[in-house]
Coordinates of C-alpha atoms in Angstrom, one line a residue:
M889 CA -63.1 56.5 22.3
T890 CA -62.6 54.4 19.1
K891 CA -58.8 54.9 19.3
S892 CA -58.7 53.7 22.9
L893 CA -60.7 50.6 22.1
T894 CA -58.3 49.8 19.2
N895 CA -55.3 50.1 21.5
Y896 CA -57.0 47.9 24.1
R897 CA -57.6 45.2 21.5
A898 CA -54.0 45.4 20.3
I899 CA -52.7 45.0 23.8
D900 CA -55.1 42.1 24.5
A901 CA -53.9 40.4 21.3
L902 CA -50.3 40.9 22.2
R903 CA -51.0 39.5 25.7
S904 CA -52.6 36.4 24.1
A905 CA -49.6 35.9 21.8
L906 CA -47.2 36.2 24.7
K907 CA -49.2 33.7 26.7
A908 CA -49.0 31.3 23.7
V909 CA -45.3 31.8 23.5
A910 CA -44.8 31.2 27.2
A911 CA -46.9 28.1 27.0
G912 CA -44.8 26.9 24.0
I913 CA -41.6 27.6 25.9
V914 CA -42.8 25.5 28.9
V915 CA -43.7 22.6 26.5
T916 CA -40.4 22.9 24.7
A917 CA -38.4 22.9 27.9
A918 CA -40.3 19.9 29.2
T919 CA -40.2 17.7 26.2
G920 CA -38.8 19.2 23.0
C921 CA -35.2 20.3 23.6
S922 CA -32.9 17.9 21.7
T923 CA -30.1 18.7 24.0
L924 CA -32.1 17.1 26.8
T925 CA -33.8 14.3 25.0
Q926 CA -30.8 13.3 22.9
P927 CA -27.8 14.1 24.9
I928 CA -24.2 13.6 23.7
D929 CA -21.4 13.5 26.2
G930 CA -18.9 15.6 24.3
V931 CA -15.5 16.9 25.3
P932 CA -14.6 20.4 24.1
A933 CA -12.0 20.4 21.4
N934 CA -9.6 22.5 23.4
R935 CA -9.4 20.0 26.2
L936 CA -8.5 16.9 24.2
P937 CA -4.9 15.6 23.9
Q938 CA -3.2 15.9 20.6
E939 CA -3.4 12.1 19.8
F940 CA -7.1 12.5 19.2
F941 CA -6.7 14.9 16.3
A942 CA -6.0 14.3 12.6
E943 CA -2.5 15.0 11.2
P944 CA -2.4 18.0 8.9
K945 CA -1.5 17.4 5.3
N946 CA -1.7 20.8 3.7
D947 CA 2.0 21.2 3.9
L948 CA 2.9 17.8 2.4
V949 CA 5.5 18.1 -0.4
P950 CA 5.3 16.0 -3.6
V951 CA 8.2 13.6 -4.1
D952 CA 10.4 14.4 -7.1
I953 CA 9.1 11.9 -9.6
S954 CA 12.6 11.6 -11.2
L955 CA 13.5 9.5 -8.1
L956 CA 11.0 6.9 -9.4
S957 CA 13.0 6.4 -12.6
L958 CA 16.2 4.5 -13.3
E959 CA 19.2 6.3 -14.7
P960 CA 20.1 4.6 -18.0
P961 CA 23.8 3.8 -18.6
R962 CA 25.8 5.8 -21.2
D963 CA 26.1 2.6 -23.4
Y964 CA 23.5 -0.1 -23.8
L965 CA 24.7 -3.3 -22.2
I966 CA 23.7 -6.5 -23.9
S967 CA 22.0 -9.3 -21.9
N968 CA 19.7 -12.3 -22.4
G969 CA 16.5 -11.4 -24.2
D970 CA 18.0 -8.9 -26.6
I971 CA 17.7 -9.5 -30.3
L972 CA 20.8 -8.4 -32.3
G973 CA 21.2 -7.8 -36.0
V974 CA 24.4 -9.6 -37.1
Y975 CA 26.0 -9.5 -40.5
I976 CA 29.4 -11.2 -41.2
E977 CA 30.5 -11.0 -44.8
G978 CA 31.0 -14.5 -46.2
V979 CA 29.7 -16.3 -43.1
L980 CA 26.3 -14.9 -42.3
P981 CA 25.0 -15.3 -44.8
F982 CA 27.4 -17.9 -46.4
N983 CA 28.8 -16.9 -49.8
P984 CA 30.5 -19.5 -52.1
P985 CA 34.0 -18.4 -53.2
N986 CA 34.3 -16.0 -56.1
T987 CA 30.7 -14.8 -55.8
P988 CA 29.6 -11.3 -54.8
P989 CA 28.5 -10.9 -51.2
E990 CA 24.8 -10.5 -50.5
P991 CA 23.8 -7.1 -49.0
P992 CA 22.7 -7.2 -45.4
P993 CA 19.0 -7.0 -44.6
V994 CA 17.6 -3.8 -43.2
N995 CA 15.1 -4.0 -40.4
F996 CA 12.7 -1.2 -39.6
P997 CA 11.5 -1.0 -35.9
D998 CA 7.9 -0.8 -34.8
K999 CA 6.3 2.7 -34.7
E1000 CA 6.3 2.6 -30.9
S1001 CA 10.1 1.8 -30.7
T1002 CA 12.7 4.5 -30.3
L1003 CA 15.5 2.4 -32.0
P1004 CA 16.8 3.4 -35.4
P1005 CA 16.7 1.0 -38.3
S1006 CA 19.0 -1.9 -37.9
I1007 CA 21.2 -4.0 -40.2
G1008 CA 21.8 -7.8 -40.0
Y1009 CA 20.1 -11.1 -39.4
P1010 CA 18.2 -11.5 -36.1
I1011 CA 20.1 -13.5 -33.5
A1012 CA 18.7 -13.7 -30.0
V1013 CA 20.9 -13.6 -26.9
Q1014 CA 20.3 -16.9 -25.0
D1015 CA 19.2 -17.1 -21.4
D1016 CA 22.8 -17.8 -20.3
G1017 CA 24.0 -14.6 -22.0
T1018 CA 25.6 -16.3 -25.1
L1019 CA 25.3 -15.6 -28.8
A1020 CA 25.2 -18.6 -31.1
L1021 CA 26.9 -17.9 -34.5
P1022 CA 27.9 -20.2 -37.3
L1023 CA 31.2 -22.2 -37.2
I1024 CA 32.3 -21.0 -33.7
E1025 CA 31.5 -21.8 -30.2
P1026 CA 28.8 -19.6 -28.5
L1027 CA 30.1 -16.3 -27.4
N1028 CA 29.4 -14.9 -23.9
V1029 CA 28.2 -11.3 -24.6
D1030 CA 26.4 -10.7 -21.3
G1031 CA 27.2 -7.1 -20.0
L1032 CA 29.0 -6.1 -23.2
T1033 CA 28.4 -3.0 -25.3
L1034 CA 27.7 -3.3 -29.1
E1035 CA 31.3 -2.3 -29.9
Q1036 CA 32.6 -4.9 -27.5
V1037 CA 30.3 -7.6 -29.0
R1038 CA 31.5 -6.6 -32.5
D1039 CA 35.2 -7.0 -31.4
A1040 CA 34.5 -10.3 -29.7
I1041 CA 32.9 -11.7 -32.9
R1042 CA 35.8 -10.5 -35.1
D1043 CA 38.4 -12.0 -32.8
A1044 CA 36.6 -15.3 -32.6
Y1045 CA 36.5 -15.7 -36.4
I1046 CA 40.1 -14.7 -36.7
D1047 CA 41.3 -17.0 -33.9
N1048 CA 39.5 -19.9 -35.5
D1049 CA 41.1 -19.2 -38.9
I1050 CA 37.7 -18.7 -40.5
L1051 CA 38.2 -15.1 -41.7
R1052 CA 41.3 -13.1 -42.5
P1053 CA 41.8 -9.9 -40.5
E1054 CA 41.2 -7.7 -43.6
K1055 CA 37.9 -9.5 -44.2
A1056 CA 36.6 -9.7 -40.7
R1057 CA 34.3 -6.7 -40.6
P1058 CA 31.1 -7.8 -38.7
I1059 CA 28.2 -5.5 -38.3
V1060 CA 26.2 -5.7 -35.0
T1061 CA 23.1 -3.7 -34.3
I1062 CA 20.1 -3.9 -32.0
I1063 CA 16.8 -5.1 -33.5
Q1064 CA 14.8 -5.5 -30.4
E1065 CA 15.5 -4.6 -26.7
R1066 CA 14.8 -7.1 -24.0
T1067 CA 11.7 -6.4 -21.9
V1068 CA 10.5 -7.0 -18.3
D1069 CA 7.0 -8.1 -17.7
V1070 CA 5.3 -6.6 -14.7
I1071 CA 1.6 -6.5 -13.5
V1072 CA 0.0 -3.1 -12.7
V1073 CA -3.2 -3.0 -10.7
R1074 CA -4.9 0.4 -10.3
E1075 CA -8.1 1.4 -8.4
D1076 CA -8.1 4.9 -9.8
T1077 CA -8.7 4.5 -13.5
A1078 CA -12.3 3.2 -13.7
G1079 CA -15.1 4.9 -15.6
N1080 CA -17.2 7.9 -14.5
G1081 CA -20.3 7.1 -12.5
S1082 CA -21.7 10.7 -12.0
Q1083 CA -25.0 10.3 -13.7
G1084 CA -28.1 10.9 -11.6
L1085 CA -26.2 12.5 -8.7
N1086 CA -27.3 15.4 -6.6
T1087 CA -25.2 18.5 -6.0
A1088 CA -23.5 17.1 -2.8
N1089 CA -22.7 13.8 -4.5
L1090 CA -21.3 15.6 -7.5
A1091 CA -18.9 17.5 -5.2
A1092 CA -17.9 14.2 -3.7
Q1093 CA -17.3 12.8 -7.2
F1094 CA -15.1 15.7 -8.0
I1095 CA -12.9 15.0 -5.0
R1096 CA -13.0 11.3 -5.8
G1097 CA -11.8 12.0 -9.3
G1098 CA -15.0 10.7 -11.0
S1099 CA -14.2 7.1 -10.5
D1100 CA -16.3 4.2 -9.1
R1101 CA -13.0 2.8 -7.6
S1102 CA -13.1 -0.5 -9.3
A1103 CA -9.7 -2.0 -10.1
S1104 CA -8.2 -2.2 -13.5
G1105 CA -4.8 -3.4 -14.7
G1106 CA -2.9 -5.7 -16.9
L1107 CA 0.5 -7.0 -18.0
V1108 CA 3.0 -4.2 -19.0
K1109 CA 6.2 -4.8 -21.0
L1110 CA 8.9 -2.4 -19.9
K1111 CA 12.1 -2.1 -21.9
A1112 CA 15.5 -2.6 -20.4
Y1113 CA 16.6 0.4 -18.2
Q1114 CA 12.9 1.5 -18.2
N1115 CA 11.7 -1.2 -15.9
D1116 CA 11.0 1.2 -13.0
I1117 CA 8.0 2.6 -11.1
L1118 CA 7.7 5.8 -13.2
H1119 CA 7.5 4.0 -16.5
A1120 CA 5.0 1.4 -15.2
L1121 CA 2.7 4.3 -14.1
V1122 CA 3.1 6.2 -17.3
E1123 CA 2.3 3.1 -19.4
T1124 CA -1.0 2.7 -17.4
G1125 CA -2.4 6.2 -17.1
G1126 CA 0.2 8.3 -15.2
L1127 CA 0.5 9.1 -11.5
P1128 CA -2.2 8.0 -9.0
G1129 CA -5.4 10.1 -9.3
L1130 CA -7.3 11.9 -6.5
N1131 CA -9.2 8.9 -5.5
A1132 CA -6.0 6.9 -4.9
K1133 CA -3.7 6.9 -2.0
N1134 CA -0.5 9.0 -2.1
Q1135 CA 1.7 5.9 -2.3
V1136 CA 2.7 3.1 -4.6
K1137 CA 2.9 -0.5 -3.4
V1138 CA 5.3 -3.1 -4.9
L1139 CA 4.8 -6.8 -4.3
R1140 CA 7.9 -8.7 -5.4
A1141 CA 7.5 -11.9 -7.3
S1142 CA 10.4 -13.7 -5.8
R1143 CA 9.6 -16.9 -3.9
A1144 CA 11.3 -15.5 -0.8
D1145 CA 9.0 -12.5 -0.7
Q1146 CA 6.0 -14.6 -1.2
R1147 CA 7.0 -16.9 1.6
M1148 CA 7.6 -13.9 3.8
R1149 CA 4.1 -12.5 3.1
A1150 CA 2.5 -15.9 3.9
Q1151 CA 4.4 -16.2 7.2
F1152 CA 3.4 -12.6 8.1
M1153 CA -0.3 -13.3 7.7
E1154 CA -0.1 -16.7 9.4
Q1155 CA 1.6 -15.1 12.4
F1156 CA -0.9 -12.3 12.6
Y1157 CA -3.9 -14.7 12.5
R1158 CA -2.3 -16.7 15.3
Q1159 CA -1.9 -13.6 17.5
R1160 CA -5.5 -12.5 16.7
E1161 CA -7.0 -15.9 17.7
A1162 CA -5.0 -15.9 20.9
A1163 CA -6.1 -12.4 21.8
M1164 CA -9.8 -13.2 21.1
L1165 CA -9.7 -15.9 23.8
D1166 CA -9.5 -13.1 26.4
P1167 CA -12.6 -10.8 26.2
C1168 CA -10.7 -8.0 28.1
V1169 CA -8.0 -7.9 25.5
C1170 CA -8.3 -5.7 22.4
P1171 CA -7.7 -7.7 19.2
P1172 CA -4.6 -6.5 17.4
E1173 CA -5.0 -4.6 14.1
L1174 CA -3.3 -5.7 11.0
P1175 CA 0.1 -4.1 10.9
E1176 CA 2.1 -3.1 7.8
D1177 CA 3.4 -6.0 5.9
P1178 CA 7.2 -5.8 5.9
S1179 CA 7.5 -7.7 2.6
I1180 CA 5.4 -5.1 0.7
L1181 CA 7.4 -2.1 -0.4
R1182 CA 5.6 1.2 0.0
I1183 CA 6.9 4.3 -1.9
P1184 CA 5.3 7.6 -0.7
L1185 CA 4.5 10.2 -3.3
R1186 CA 4.1 13.1 -0.7
L1187 CA 6.1 13.7 2.4
P1188 CA 6.3 16.3 5.3
P1189 CA 8.5 19.2 4.7
G1190 CA 12.1 18.6 5.6
E1191 CA 11.8 14.8 5.3
V1192 CA 14.1 13.4 2.6
P1193 CA 12.7 10.4 0.7
Q1194 CA 14.7 7.2 1.2
I1195 CA 14.2 5.8 -2.2
T1196 CA 17.0 3.6 -3.7
E1197 CA 17.5 2.3 -7.2
R1198 CA 16.8 -1.2 -5.9
D1199 CA 13.4 -0.1 -4.6
I1200 CA 12.2 1.3 -8.0
E1201 CA 13.7 -1.3 -10.2
L1202 CA 11.1 -3.9 -11.3
Q1203 CA 11.7 -7.5 -12.2
D1204 CA 9.7 -10.1 -14.1
G1205 CA 6.4 -10.8 -12.3
D1206 CA 6.5 -7.9 -9.9
I1207 CA 3.1 -6.3 -9.0
V1208 CA 2.7 -2.5 -8.9
Y1209 CA -0.5 -1.7 -6.9
I1210 CA -2.3 1.7 -6.7
E1211 CA -4.7 1.4 -3.8
S1212 CA -8.0 3.2 -3.6
R1213 CA -9.1 5.7 -0.8
E1214 CA -12.6 4.2 -0.6
T1215 CA -12.4 4.1 3.2
E1216 CA -11.3 7.7 3.6
V1217 CA -14.8 9.1 4.2
F1218 CA -16.8 10.8 6.9
Y1219 CA -20.5 10.8 7.7
T1220 CA -23.1 13.4 8.7
G1221 CA -26.3 13.3 10.7
G1222 CA -28.5 15.3 13.0
L1223 CA -29.4 18.6 11.4
L1224 CA -26.9 18.0 8.7
N1225 CA -27.9 16.5 5.4
G1226 CA -27.2 12.8 6.1
G1227 CA -24.7 11.1 3.8
E1228 CA -21.2 9.8 3.2
F1229 CA -18.6 12.1 1.9
P1230 CA -14.9 11.5 0.8
L1231 CA -12.1 13.3 2.4
P1232 CA -9.8 15.4 0.1
R1233 CA -6.5 13.7 -0.6
D1234 CA -4.1 16.6 -0.7
Y1235 CA -5.5 19.3 1.7
D1236 CA -7.0 19.5 5.1
L1237 CA -10.8 19.6 5.8
D1238 CA -12.0 21.3 9.0
V1239 CA -15.4 21.2 10.6
L1240 CA -16.7 24.2 8.7
G1241 CA -15.5 22.9 5.4
A1242 CA -17.1 19.5 6.1
M1243 CA -20.4 21.3 6.9
A1244 CA -20.2 23.2 3.6
L1245 CA -19.4 20.0 1.7
A1246 CA -22.5 18.4 3.3
G1247 CA -24.7 21.2 2.0
T1248 CA -24.7 23.3 5.2
G1249 CA -23.7 26.9 5.5
A1250 CA -20.9 28.1 7.8
Y1251 CA -23.5 29.3 10.3
G1252 CA -25.2 25.9 10.5
Q1253 CA -28.2 26.5 8.2
T1254 CA -28.9 23.5 6.2
S1255 CA -30.4 23.5 2.7
S1256 CA -33.7 22.6 4.1
G1257 CA -33.7 25.5 6.5
G1258 CA -32.9 23.7 9.7
G1259 CA -34.9 21.1 11.7
G1260 CA -36.2 20.2 15.1
I1261 CA -39.1 22.0 16.7
A1262 CA -38.6 25.4 15.1
G1263 CA -38.7 23.9 11.6
N1264 CA -38.2 26.5 8.9
V1265 CA -39.6 29.3 11.0
G1266 CA -36.7 29.8 13.5
Q1267 CA -34.0 32.2 12.5
V1268 CA -31.3 31.2 15.0
P1269 CA -29.0 28.6 13.5
P1270 CA -27.8 25.5 15.4
G1271 CA -24.6 26.2 17.2
K1272 CA -23.2 22.9 18.5
L1273 CA -21.4 20.3 16.4
Y1274 CA -20.2 16.9 17.7
I1275 CA -17.5 14.8 16.0
L1276 CA -17.8 11.2 16.8
R1277 CA -14.3 9.8 16.4
K1278 CA -13.3 6.2 16.6
T1279 CA -10.5 5.1 19.0
Q1280 CA -8.7 1.8 19.5
C1281 CA -10.6 -1.3 20.6
N1282 CA -13.8 -0.1 19.0
G1283 CA -14.0 2.9 21.3
Q1284 CA -15.3 6.4 20.6
V1285 CA -14.7 10.0 21.7
A1286 CA -17.2 12.8 21.1
I1287 CA -15.5 16.1 20.3
E1288 CA -17.7 19.1 21.1
V1289 CA -17.3 22.1 18.8
D1290 CA -19.0 25.5 19.5
L1291 CA -19.6 26.9 16.0
T1292 CA -19.6 30.5 17.2
S1293 CA -16.1 30.0 18.6
A1294 CA -15.0 28.0 15.5
I1295 CA -16.1 30.7 13.1
N1296 CA -14.1 33.4 15.0
D1297 CA -11.1 31.3 16.0
P1298 CA -9.4 28.9 13.5
R1299 CA -7.9 27.0 16.5
Q1300 CA -11.4 25.8 17.4
R1301 CA -11.9 24.0 14.1
P1302 CA -10.7 20.4 14.4
L1303 CA -9.6 18.6 11.2
I1304 CA -11.8 15.8 10.0
Q1305 CA -10.3 12.4 9.6
A1306 CA -11.5 9.1 8.0
G1307 CA -14.4 7.5 9.8
D1308 CA -15.7 10.6 11.6
T1309 CA -19.4 11.2 12.1
L1310 CA -20.6 14.8 12.3
I1311 CA -23.8 15.5 14.3
L1312 CA -25.2 19.0 14.3
Q1313 CA -27.6 20.0 17.1
Y1314 CA -29.3 23.1 18.5
K1315 CA -28.3 24.3 21.9
C1316 CA -31.3 24.2 24.3
E1317 CA -31.5 28.0 24.4
E1318 CA -31.4 28.2 20.6
E1319 CA -34.3 25.8 20.3
L1320 CA -36.3 27.7 22.9
L1321 CA -35.7 31.0 21.2
N1322 CA -36.6 29.6 17.8
F1323 CA -39.8 28.1 19.1
G1324 CA -40.7 31.5 20.8
L1325 CA -40.0 33.4 17.6
G1326 CA -42.0 31.0 15.5
A1327 CA -45.0 31.0 17.9
F1328 CA -44.9 34.8 18.0
F1329 CA -44.8 35.3 14.3
T1330 CA -47.4 32.6 13.7
Y1331 CA -50.0 33.3 16.4
G1332 CA -49.2 36.8 17.6
V1333 CA -49.3 38.4 14.2
Q1334 CA -52.5 36.6 13.3
A1335 CA -54.2 37.8 16.6
L1336 CA -53.1 41.4 15.8
L1337 CA -54.5 41.2 12.3
R1338 CA -57.8 39.7 13.5
N1339 CA -58.3 42.5 16.1
N1340 CA -57.4 45.2 13.6

């Protein structure tokens, strides 16, 4: 009798729990399903044309950095700006007759110089490429080697009857090489700003390279035959870091290039103002400035870099610019931890990797255990992800990703590109099931325990 009464109470408690679950499902279906209350008109990823997807970059090949450096000549060629050490017995310095000659001075280079110690008095090569020496007309030494300069000095003093051939033994060395002054501006060498960051932001800082992306730079003096892109980068910290774009920009200092850049911007603004007069016309985006030289540092496989010596050679006043990737980010929302996250520079990031970077497991379970009606009670993870991707003329396309298919099929994992917004949602049936499970384990188990 007692056993039958206990079974009846258990069945009655279970019936009450099922009624509560049924009532909760009805309420959820009427008002609580986010798929119904917050609908997103998405297009399945396998139905979108290729132009809506990001270009892969996993297979990009680094450019041979030796292509960014000038090949020095076999012999150093003298030009304006060089400082030579010249010693001419009896002339430089002048010695009265019948007096012993003075020994030539020895010049030791700076510790940063690679030149050996030099002999002679410092004589600078003038802007016109000439060398001014005592008692003779200025000699044109532009483009000559040291041996050719020595022979030209000897011949000049012999031809002017100043020195006899047996006494004409000039010594010519290099005291200081000429330099080229360039400006390097970098947005990847600022200080570390990782203090006070959570785990997700620390991961983001790792991808950024630990930089706050502020610009730094200054004037760099490059020696002759080292006035190239590679030496300018080495002098200012090396190749671009992870938070910089995979390219180097060069802005030439010549007046012609400056006028070209000004004309380009003026023409663009005129076109934009004309387009904005018609509300049905999409305003044009700023195209690539043809006066700015862009040297890529990574290229698709099979593509040969078209880098010439003229491209990498820097002149006085040129600007080398390393641009930041501060706009290459994506955003998260919905059931994902909201935030802004940078995209990796050198490898692809698909939807599952982006969810993991945002602090969400591969099966859609956030660090807070989910959200929506089920809260932390439901055990079914959200299975629908939307990628809100910008298109031309401020348009948008919503790419729908079924996470179950994406986990099992790599072709169902679109790559994330800059500006994307990821929205994670429950499917309606998942939310109903989560609510039912939560109601059962909350109210059903309590009723069973009360009746026992």
